[in-house]
Amino acid sequence: MTSTAAFTAPQRKALRGHPIATLIAVSLGLFMVGLDATVVSIANPAIAASLGTSFTQLQWITHAYLLGLAVCLIVGGTLGDRFGRRRVYIVAVIAFAVTSVAIGLVGSAAGVIAFRALQGVSAALLMPQTLSILRATFPREKFGMAVGIWGGVSSVAIAAGPIVGGALVATLGWESIFFINAPIAVITVIVTALVVRESTAGSSTVRFDVPGVILLAIGLAGVVLAIVQSEDWGWGDARTLLVLGGALVVLAVFVLVELRSAHPLLPMSLFREPGFSIGGLAVGANFFALLGVTFFLSLFLMNLRGVEGVVAGIMLLPLSAVSIIASPIGAVLVSRLGTRVTMTVGLALVAVSLVALTPIGVDTPYIAMAIPFVALALGVGLTMTAGADAVVGSAPVHLAGVAGGFQATMLQLGGALGTAVFASVVGAGSARGAADLDLTAALTDELAQGIVPAGLGGEATAVAQDAFLSGLHSAMLVGAGVTAVVAVLAAVLLRTARRHTAQQVVVETVEGSVGSH
């Protein structure tokens, strides 16, 4: 008996803090969040049909998650630094699972939106800990390898999302895409409790900028609220102008507070470096285009073309699967050509691919969509790595965590605004194109989701389809215009920065994407 105890105790002790075991623990949580990032877009039509959501509510199911994530990413890293990364990681995994199950059980659009926001907050607490735990576990010379595996796990999860989501929705219902997080979370918590060693940054080095957090949250929420609700209210409506104007005032106050704060959430001095500003703008524009077009491509394929969920997931696979190789390619190009060239080429690819998607219609051959999908994914990957090098690489070492948080926030904010602006353009275009059909408000709302009203004659059906497509094409041109403008800014304003190695760029990309501290 004694000899057995003496044998098992050292084994358990050796397992705690073991690098490979720790990498597996954080990869499990990362896979759960990465999978959730892409399964929801496939489930949107089923959610809308099941809960009877309006177009605005359907948008908020996406926006609520992105906002919760964007607002809390920076503070999420700070909480881990102060209270323990392992502890915060476990709490965040449990919270992500609980909110996921609640989304599937709540049974109302308002409830889904509320729990999606809380799910986003949970993800914001979880993501920064994954990299911080790896940094505290792996020696410097092996950290790049760990980060490479981290990125591979994330890419595989994102690529698997559309197919997994389509299969689950078709067989078990849309609720199952959220329920699946529960068993993954249970395994993650058990493994983490057994193998991950606790680490902190020391309470004396961590400060909370509470006014900054509150002001930034209110400002970002107000901007997105105004854009999303403009679909119902109209851009010239007093409510839209009041909310948008108020949000901009709050963001202006945030800047003033940050300038005076001894421990600012976001030091304004960072913006003096062109790479930081342009890099953040590029990341925002990148995901403005990506999330906007992804949201509507799912509606286009499943509602307008009548494609089944699994098939739609396979058709969208190039958008996510190419990301597995796009970031490494981007890292090599940044190391050899520099940030400016890579970022400009990446954004230009995004713009060109969106223009190439504008002719798509009900009968468009898949190959005509697949090629732009590949170009879009490649452009997004190049822009992401170049943006990371510009933002994180431009910041002083002691502010690298803040720079990563800024980039991650721009990523999520760009995605939220992209979905909102695309929806506004698609909604307006659909309503304008179908004006002669005298549709009710509810049917017009459905048309903006690609759902053609039943009972229309052949000619009226074609008019309705063209109305949605006209709005979708206009939205893609808006996305192309935004990314093209930022590409020009990058080409003109970015200086030829020092070239980091490909491994350094990979590390910076991960730090930027999770807002690490």
Coordinates of C-alpha atoms in Angstrom, one line a residue:
M1 CA 0.0 0.0 0.0
T2 CA 2.7 2.4 1.0
S3 CA 4.8 1.6 -2.0
T4 CA 1.9 2.2 -4.4
A5 CA 1.2 5.7 -2.8
A6 CA 4.8 6.5 -3.1
F7 CA 4.8 5.6 -6.8
T8 CA 1.6 7.5 -7.8
A9 CA 2.3 10.8 -5.9
P10 CA 5.4 11.7 -8.0
Q11 CA 3.6 10.7 -11.2
R12 CA 0.8 13.2 -10.3
K13 CA 3.3 15.9 -9.4
A14 CA 5.2 15.3 -12.7
L15 CA 2.0 15.7 -14.7
R16 CA 1.3 19.1 -13.2
G17 CA 2.9 21.7 -15.4
H18 CA 3.9 19.2 -18.0
P19 CA 4.2 21.3 -21.3
I20 CA 2.5 18.8 -23.6
A21 CA -0.3 18.0 -21.2
T22 CA -0.8 21.8 -20.7
L23 CA -0.9 22.4 -24.4
I24 CA -3.6 19.7 -24.7
A25 CA -5.6 21.3 -21.9
V26 CA -5.7 24.8 -23.5
S27 CA -6.2 23.3 -26.9
L28 CA -9.5 21.7 -25.7
G29 CA -10.9 25.0 -24.6
L30 CA -9.6 26.7 -27.8
F31 CA -11.2 24.1 -30.0
M32 CA -14.6 24.6 -28.2
V33 CA -14.5 28.3 -28.8
G34 CA -13.2 28.0 -32.4
L35 CA -15.9 25.5 -33.3
D36 CA -18.6 27.8 -31.9
A37 CA -17.2 30.7 -34.1
T38 CA -18.4 29.1 -37.3
V39 CA -21.2 26.7 -36.5
V40 CA -23.6 29.5 -35.6
S41 CA -23.7 31.0 -39.1
I42 CA -24.9 27.7 -40.5
A43 CA -27.6 27.4 -37.8
N44 CA -28.9 31.0 -38.3
P45 CA -31.7 30.0 -40.8
A46 CA -32.9 27.2 -38.5
I47 CA -32.8 29.5 -35.4
A48 CA -34.9 32.1 -37.3
A49 CA -37.4 29.5 -38.4
S50 CA -37.7 27.9 -34.9
L51 CA -37.9 31.1 -32.9
G52 CA -39.6 33.3 -35.4
T53 CA -36.9 36.0 -35.1
S54 CA -37.0 39.2 -36.9
F55 CA -34.1 40.1 -39.2
T56 CA -32.8 42.5 -36.5
Q57 CA -33.0 39.8 -33.8
L58 CA -31.2 37.4 -36.0
Q59 CA -28.4 39.9 -36.4
W60 CA -28.2 40.5 -32.7
I61 CA -27.7 36.8 -32.1
T62 CA -24.3 37.3 -33.8
H63 CA -23.7 40.9 -32.6
A64 CA -24.3 40.1 -28.9
Y65 CA -21.6 37.5 -28.9
L66 CA -19.1 39.7 -30.7
L67 CA -19.8 42.7 -28.5
G68 CA -19.4 40.7 -25.3
L69 CA -16.1 39.4 -26.7
A70 CA -14.8 42.7 -27.9
V71 CA -15.6 44.7 -24.7
C72 CA -14.1 42.1 -22.3
L73 CA -11.0 40.8 -24.1
I74 CA -8.6 43.3 -22.6
V75 CA -9.9 43.0 -19.1
G76 CA -10.0 39.2 -19.5
G77 CA -6.2 39.1 -19.8
T78 CA -5.9 41.4 -16.8
L79 CA -8.1 39.2 -14.6
G80 CA -5.9 36.2 -15.4
D81 CA -2.8 38.1 -14.6
R82 CA -4.1 39.1 -11.2
F83 CA -6.2 36.2 -10.0
G84 CA -4.5 33.3 -11.7
R85 CA -4.7 32.2 -15.3
R86 CA -5.6 28.5 -14.5
R87 CA -8.3 29.6 -12.2
V88 CA -9.8 32.1 -14.6
Y89 CA -9.5 29.6 -17.5
I90 CA -11.5 27.0 -15.6
V91 CA -14.2 29.5 -14.6
A92 CA -14.4 30.8 -18.2
V93 CA -14.7 27.2 -19.6
I94 CA -17.6 26.4 -17.2
A95 CA -19.3 29.7 -17.9
F96 CA -19.0 29.1 -21.7
A97 CA -20.6 25.7 -21.3
V98 CA -23.4 26.9 -19.0
T99 CA -24.3 29.8 -21.3
S100 CA -24.2 27.5 -24.3
V101 CA -26.6 25.1 -22.7
A102 CA -28.8 28.0 -21.7
I103 CA -28.9 29.2 -25.3
G104 CA -30.3 25.9 -26.4
L105 CA -32.9 25.7 -23.6
V106 CA -34.2 29.3 -23.3
G107 CA -36.7 29.0 -26.2
S108 CA -37.0 32.7 -27.1
A109 CA -35.1 35.1 -29.3
A110 CA -34.5 37.6 -26.5
G111 CA -33.1 34.8 -24.3
V112 CA -30.8 33.6 -27.0
I113 CA -29.4 37.1 -27.5
A114 CA -28.9 37.6 -23.8
F115 CA -27.1 34.3 -23.3
R116 CA -25.1 34.9 -26.5
A117 CA -23.7 38.1 -25.0
L118 CA -22.8 36.2 -21.8
Q119 CA -21.2 33.5 -23.9
G120 CA -19.1 36.2 -25.6
V121 CA -18.0 37.5 -22.2
S122 CA -17.0 33.9 -21.2
A123 CA -15.0 33.5 -24.5
A124 CA -13.3 36.9 -23.7
L125 CA -12.2 35.5 -20.3
L126 CA -11.1 32.2 -21.8
M127 CA -9.1 33.1 -24.9
P128 CA -6.3 35.3 -23.3
Q129 CA -5.6 32.6 -20.7
T130 CA -4.7 30.0 -23.3
L131 CA -1.7 31.9 -24.6
S132 CA -0.7 33.2 -21.1
I133 CA -0.7 29.7 -19.7
L134 CA 1.5 28.5 -22.6
R135 CA 3.9 31.4 -22.2
A136 CA 4.2 30.6 -18.4
T137 CA 4.7 26.9 -19.2
F138 CA 7.0 26.6 -22.2
P139 CA 10.6 27.8 -22.3
R140 CA 11.2 30.7 -24.7
E141 CA 13.0 28.5 -27.3
K142 CA 9.9 26.2 -27.5
F143 CA 7.2 28.8 -27.2
G144 CA 7.0 29.4 -31.0
M145 CA 6.4 25.7 -31.6
A146 CA 3.6 25.7 -29.0
V147 CA 2.0 28.7 -30.6
G148 CA 2.2 27.1 -34.0
I149 CA 0.2 24.1 -32.7
W150 CA -2.2 26.6 -31.0
G151 CA -2.9 28.2 -34.3
G152 CA -3.3 24.9 -36.0
V153 CA -5.9 23.7 -33.5
S154 CA -7.8 27.0 -33.9
S155 CA -7.8 26.7 -37.7
V156 CA -9.0 23.1 -37.7
A157 CA -11.8 24.0 -35.3
I158 CA -12.9 26.9 -37.5
A159 CA -12.7 24.8 -40.6
A160 CA -14.7 22.0 -39.1
G161 CA -17.4 24.3 -37.8
P162 CA -19.6 24.6 -41.0
I163 CA -19.7 20.8 -41.6
V164 CA -20.2 19.9 -37.9
G165 CA -22.8 22.6 -37.6
G166 CA -24.7 21.5 -40.7
A167 CA -24.7 17.9 -39.6
L168 CA -25.9 18.7 -36.1
V169 CA -28.6 21.1 -37.3
A170 CA -29.9 18.5 -39.8
T171 CA -30.0 15.6 -37.4
L172 CA -30.5 16.9 -33.9
G173 CA -31.7 20.5 -34.4
W174 CA -30.0 23.9 -34.0
E175 CA -29.9 23.6 -30.2
S176 CA -27.3 20.8 -30.5
I177 CA -24.6 23.1 -31.8
F178 CA -24.6 24.7 -28.3
F179 CA -25.2 21.5 -26.3
I180 CA -22.1 20.0 -27.8
N181 CA -20.0 22.4 -25.8
A182 CA -21.0 20.8 -22.5
P183 CA -19.1 17.5 -22.8
I184 CA -16.1 19.3 -24.3
A185 CA -16.1 21.7 -21.3
V186 CA -16.3 18.8 -18.8
I187 CA -13.3 17.1 -20.3
T188 CA -11.4 20.5 -20.5
V189 CA -12.0 21.3 -16.8
I190 CA -10.9 17.8 -15.6
V191 CA -7.7 17.9 -17.7
T192 CA -6.9 21.5 -16.7
A193 CA -7.4 20.8 -13.0
L194 CA -5.0 17.8 -13.3
V195 CA -2.2 19.2 -15.5
V196 CA -2.1 23.0 -15.6
R197 CA 0.1 24.8 -13.1
E198 CA -1.2 28.1 -11.7
S199 CA 0.5 31.3 -12.6
T200 CA 0.0 35.1 -12.2
A201 CA 1.7 38.3 -13.1
G202 CA 1.8 39.5 -9.5
S203 CA -0.9 41.9 -8.2
S204 CA 1.4 44.8 -7.9
T205 CA 1.9 44.9 -11.7
V206 CA -1.8 44.8 -12.6
R207 CA -4.2 47.8 -12.6
F208 CA -7.8 48.1 -13.6
D209 CA -8.9 51.1 -15.6
V210 CA -12.5 50.8 -14.5
P211 CA -13.7 54.1 -16.1
G212 CA -12.0 53.1 -19.3
V213 CA -13.7 49.7 -19.4
I214 CA -17.1 51.2 -18.7
L215 CA -16.8 54.0 -21.3
L216 CA -15.4 51.7 -24.0
A217 CA -18.2 49.2 -23.4
I218 CA -21.0 51.8 -23.6
G219 CA -19.4 53.5 -26.6
L220 CA -19.0 50.3 -28.7
A221 CA -22.4 49.0 -27.7
G222 CA -24.0 52.3 -28.8
V223 CA -22.3 52.3 -32.2
V224 CA -23.4 48.8 -33.0
L225 CA -26.9 49.4 -31.6
A226 CA -27.4 52.4 -33.9
I227 CA -26.2 50.6 -37.0
V228 CA -28.2 47.4 -36.3
Q229 CA -31.4 49.3 -35.4
S230 CA -31.1 51.6 -38.4
E231 CA -32.6 48.7 -40.3
D232 CA -35.9 49.2 -38.3
W233 CA -35.6 52.9 -37.4
G234 CA -34.0 54.3 -40.6
W235 CA -30.7 56.3 -40.8
G236 CA -32.5 59.6 -40.7
D237 CA -34.6 58.7 -37.6
A238 CA -34.0 60.7 -34.5
R239 CA -33.4 57.6 -32.4
T240 CA -30.6 56.4 -34.7
L241 CA -28.9 59.8 -34.7
L242 CA -29.3 60.1 -31.0
V243 CA -27.8 56.7 -30.1
L244 CA -25.0 57.1 -32.7
G245 CA -24.2 60.6 -31.6
G246 CA -24.3 59.6 -27.9
A247 CA -22.0 56.7 -28.6
L248 CA -19.4 58.9 -30.4
V249 CA -19.5 61.3 -27.5
V250 CA -18.8 58.5 -25.0
L251 CA -15.9 57.3 -27.1
A252 CA -14.5 60.8 -27.2
V253 CA -14.7 61.0 -23.4
F254 CA -13.0 57.6 -23.3
V255 CA -10.1 59.0 -25.2
L256 CA -9.9 62.0 -22.8
V257 CA -10.0 59.7 -19.8
E258 CA -7.3 57.5 -21.3
L259 CA -5.0 60.5 -21.9
R260 CA -5.3 61.5 -18.2
S261 CA -5.2 58.0 -16.7
A262 CA -2.1 56.8 -14.9
H263 CA -2.9 53.2 -15.9
P264 CA -4.9 53.5 -19.1
L265 CA -6.8 50.6 -20.7
L266 CA -5.4 51.7 -24.0
P267 CA -2.5 54.2 -23.9
M268 CA -3.0 56.8 -26.6
S269 CA 0.7 57.2 -27.2
L270 CA 0.6 53.9 -29.1
F271 CA -1.3 55.6 -31.9
R272 CA 1.7 57.8 -32.7
E273 CA 3.2 54.9 -34.5
P274 CA 1.6 54.5 -38.0
G275 CA 1.9 50.7 -37.8
F276 CA -0.2 50.5 -34.7
S277 CA -3.0 52.7 -36.2
I278 CA -3.0 51.3 -39.7
G279 CA -2.6 47.7 -38.5
G280 CA -5.6 48.0 -36.2
L281 CA -7.6 49.6 -39.1
A282 CA -6.6 46.8 -41.4
V283 CA -7.6 44.1 -38.9
G284 CA -11.0 45.8 -38.4
A285 CA -11.6 46.1 -42.2
N286 CA -10.5 42.6 -42.7
F287 CA -13.1 41.1 -40.4
F288 CA -15.7 43.7 -41.4
A289 CA -15.6 42.1 -44.8
L290 CA -15.2 38.5 -43.7
L291 CA -18.0 38.3 -41.0
G292 CA -20.3 40.4 -43.1
V293 CA -20.1 38.2 -46.2
T294 CA -20.1 35.0 -44.2
F295 CA -23.3 35.9 -42.4
F296 CA -25.1 36.4 -45.7
L297 CA -23.5 33.6 -47.7
S298 CA -25.1 31.1 -45.3
L299 CA -28.5 32.8 -45.8
F300 CA -28.0 33.0 -49.5
L301 CA -27.1 29.3 -49.8
M302 CA -29.7 27.9 -47.4
N303 CA -32.7 30.2 -47.9
L304 CA -32.4 31.5 -51.4
R305 CA -30.8 28.4 -53.1
G306 CA -32.4 25.9 -50.8
V307 CA -29.2 24.0 -50.0
E308 CA -29.2 21.7 -47.0
G309 CA -27.1 22.6 -43.9
V310 CA -24.4 20.0 -44.4
V311 CA -24.0 20.8 -48.1
A312 CA -23.9 24.5 -47.3
G313 CA -21.1 23.8 -44.7
I314 CA -19.1 21.8 -47.4
M315 CA -19.7 24.6 -49.9
L316 CA -18.3 27.2 -47.4
L317 CA -15.4 25.0 -46.4
P318 CA -12.8 26.8 -48.6
L319 CA -13.5 30.0 -46.6
S320 CA -12.4 28.3 -43.4
A321 CA -10.1 25.5 -44.5
V322 CA -7.8 27.8 -46.4
S323 CA -7.1 29.6 -43.1
I324 CA -5.1 26.6 -42.0
I325 CA -2.4 27.5 -44.6
A326 CA -3.1 31.2 -45.1
S327 CA -1.6 32.5 -41.8
P328 CA 1.7 30.5 -42.2
I329 CA 2.0 31.8 -45.8
G330 CA 1.4 35.3 -44.5
A331 CA 4.1 34.9 -41.8
V332 CA 6.6 33.9 -44.5
L333 CA 5.6 36.8 -46.7
V334 CA 5.9 39.3 -43.9
S335 CA 9.3 38.0 -43.0
R336 CA 10.5 38.3 -46.6
L337 CA 8.6 41.2 -48.1
G338 CA 7.7 43.2 -45.0
T339 CA 4.4 44.4 -43.4
R340 CA 3.4 47.0 -45.9
V341 CA 3.5 44.8 -49.0
T342 CA 1.9 41.8 -47.3
M343 CA -0.9 43.9 -45.8
T344 CA -1.6 45.8 -49.0
V345 CA -1.7 42.5 -51.1
G346 CA -3.9 40.8 -48.5
L347 CA -6.5 43.6 -48.4
A348 CA -6.5 43.9 -52.1
L349 CA -7.2 40.2 -52.4
V350 CA -10.2 40.6 -50.0
A351 CA -11.5 43.5 -52.1
V352 CA -11.1 41.7 -55.4
S353 CA -12.7 38.5 -54.1
L354 CA -15.8 40.4 -52.9
V355 CA -16.1 42.1 -56.3
A356 CA -15.8 38.6 -57.9
L357 CA -18.7 37.4 -55.8
T358 CA -21.1 40.1 -56.9
P359 CA -22.4 38.2 -60.0
I360 CA -23.6 35.2 -57.9
G361 CA -27.2 34.2 -58.3
V362 CA -29.6 31.4 -57.9
D363 CA -28.1 29.3 -60.7
T364 CA -24.4 30.3 -60.4
P365 CA -22.1 27.3 -60.7
Y366 CA -20.3 26.4 -57.5
I367 CA -16.8 26.9 -59.1
A368 CA -17.7 30.6 -59.7
M369 CA -18.1 30.9 -55.9
A370 CA -15.3 28.6 -54.7
I371 CA -12.5 30.5 -56.4
P372 CA -13.4 33.8 -54.8
F373 CA -13.9 31.9 -51.5
V374 CA -10.3 30.7 -51.7
A375 CA -9.0 34.2 -52.6
L376 CA -11.0 35.8 -49.8
A377 CA -9.6 33.3 -47.2
L378 CA -6.1 33.8 -48.4
G379 CA -6.4 37.6 -48.3
V380 CA -7.9 37.5 -44.8
G381 CA -4.9 35.3 -43.6
L382 CA -2.3 37.6 -45.2
T383 CA -4.0 40.7 -43.7
M384 CA -4.3 39.0 -40.2
T385 CA -0.6 38.2 -40.0
A386 CA 0.6 41.5 -41.4
G387 CA -1.8 43.4 -39.1
A388 CA -0.4 41.4 -36.1
D389 CA 3.1 42.3 -37.1
A390 CA 2.2 46.0 -37.5
V391 CA 0.2 46.3 -34.2
V392 CA 2.0 44.0 -31.7
G393 CA 5.4 44.6 -33.4
S394 CA 5.0 48.4 -33.1
A395 CA 4.3 48.4 -29.4
P396 CA 7.0 48.5 -26.7
V397 CA 7.6 45.1 -25.1
H398 CA 5.9 46.1 -21.8
L399 CA 2.8 47.1 -23.8
A400 CA 2.6 44.0 -26.0
G401 CA -0.4 42.7 -24.0
V402 CA -2.3 45.9 -24.4
A403 CA -1.4 45.9 -28.2
G404 CA -2.7 42.4 -28.5
G405 CA -5.9 43.4 -26.7
F406 CA -6.4 46.3 -29.0
Q407 CA -6.0 44.2 -32.1
A408 CA -8.4 41.5 -30.8
T409 CA -10.9 44.2 -30.0
M410 CA -10.6 45.7 -33.5
L411 CA -11.1 42.2 -34.9
Q412 CA -14.3 41.7 -33.0
L413 CA -15.6 45.2 -33.5
G414 CA -14.9 45.0 -37.2
G415 CA -16.8 41.8 -37.4
A416 CA -19.8 43.2 -35.5
L417 CA -19.9 46.3 -37.6
G418 CA -19.4 44.4 -40.8
T419 CA -22.4 42.1 -40.1
A420 CA -24.5 45.2 -39.2
V421 CA -23.6 47.3 -42.2
F422 CA -24.0 44.4 -44.6
A423 CA -27.5 43.7 -43.1
S424 CA -28.4 47.4 -43.4
V425 CA -27.4 47.4 -47.1
V426 CA -29.0 44.1 -47.9
G427 CA -32.2 45.1 -46.1
A428 CA -32.5 48.4 -47.9
G429 CA -31.7 46.8 -51.2
S430 CA -34.2 44.1 -50.8
A431 CA -37.0 46.5 -49.7
R432 CA -36.2 48.8 -52.7
G433 CA -36.1 46.0 -55.2
A434 CA -39.4 44.5 -54.0
A435 CA -41.3 47.8 -53.6
D436 CA -43.7 47.0 -56.5
L437 CA -44.6 43.6 -54.9
D438 CA -46.5 45.3 -52.0
L439 CA -45.1 42.9 -49.5
T440 CA -46.0 43.2 -45.8
A441 CA -43.3 44.4 -43.4
A442 CA -42.9 40.8 -42.1
L443 CA -42.5 39.4 -45.6
T444 CA -40.0 42.2 -46.5
D445 CA -38.1 41.3 -43.3
E446 CA -37.9 37.7 -44.4
L447 CA -36.8 38.6 -47.9
A448 CA -33.8 40.4 -46.4
Q449 CA -32.8 37.0 -45.1
G450 CA -33.1 35.4 -48.5
I451 CA -36.6 33.9 -47.8
V452 CA -38.8 34.4 -50.9
P453 CA -42.5 34.6 -49.9
A454 CA -44.5 31.6 -50.9
G455 CA -47.4 32.0 -53.3
L456 CA -45.9 34.5 -55.6
G457 CA -46.1 33.9 -59.3
G458 CA -43.1 33.0 -61.4
E459 CA -42.4 36.6 -62.4
A460 CA -42.9 38.0 -58.9
T461 CA -40.7 35.3 -57.5
A462 CA -37.9 36.3 -59.8
V463 CA -38.4 39.9 -58.8
A464 CA -38.1 39.0 -55.2
Q465 CA -35.0 36.9 -55.7
D466 CA -33.4 39.7 -57.7
A467 CA -34.3 42.2 -54.9
F468 CA -32.4 40.2 -52.3
L469 CA -29.4 39.6 -54.7
S470 CA -29.3 43.3 -55.5
G471 CA -29.0 44.1 -51.8
L472 CA -26.4 41.3 -51.3
H473 CA -24.3 42.5 -54.3
S474 CA -24.4 46.1 -53.0
A475 CA -23.2 45.0 -49.6
M476 CA -20.3 43.1 -51.1
L477 CA -19.3 46.2 -53.0
V478 CA -19.4 48.2 -49.8
G479 CA -17.1 45.6 -48.2
A480 CA -14.8 45.7 -51.2
G481 CA -14.7 49.5 -51.0
V482 CA -13.8 49.6 -47.3
T483 CA -11.0 47.1 -47.7
A484 CA -9.7 48.8 -50.8
V485 CA -9.5 52.2 -49.0
V486 CA -7.6 50.7 -46.1
A487 CA -5.3 48.9 -48.6
V488 CA -4.4 52.3 -50.1
L489 CA -3.8 53.8 -46.7
A490 CA -1.5 50.9 -45.8
A491 CA 0.5 51.3 -49.1
V492 CA 0.9 55.0 -48.5
L493 CA 1.2 55.5 -44.8
L494 CA 3.0 52.4 -43.6
R495 CA 6.8 52.6 -43.3
T496 CA 8.9 49.7 -44.3
A497 CA 9.2 48.2 -40.8
R498 CA 11.9 45.8 -39.6
R499 CA 11.3 42.3 -40.8
H500 CA 10.7 39.7 -38.2
T501 CA 11.2 36.0 -38.6
A502 CA 8.3 33.9 -39.7
Q503 CA 8.2 32.3 -36.2
Q504 CA 8.0 35.7 -34.6
V505 CA 5.2 36.8 -36.8
V506 CA 3.2 33.6 -36.0
V507 CA 3.6 34.4 -32.3
E508 CA 2.5 38.0 -32.8
T509 CA -0.5 36.8 -34.8
V510 CA -1.7 34.6 -31.9
E511 CA -1.0 37.3 -29.4
G512 CA -3.0 39.8 -31.4
S513 CA -5.9 37.4 -32.0
V514 CA -6.5 36.6 -28.4
G515 CA -5.6 39.9 -26.8
S516 CA -2.9 38.3 -24.6
H517 CA -1.5 40.0 -21.5

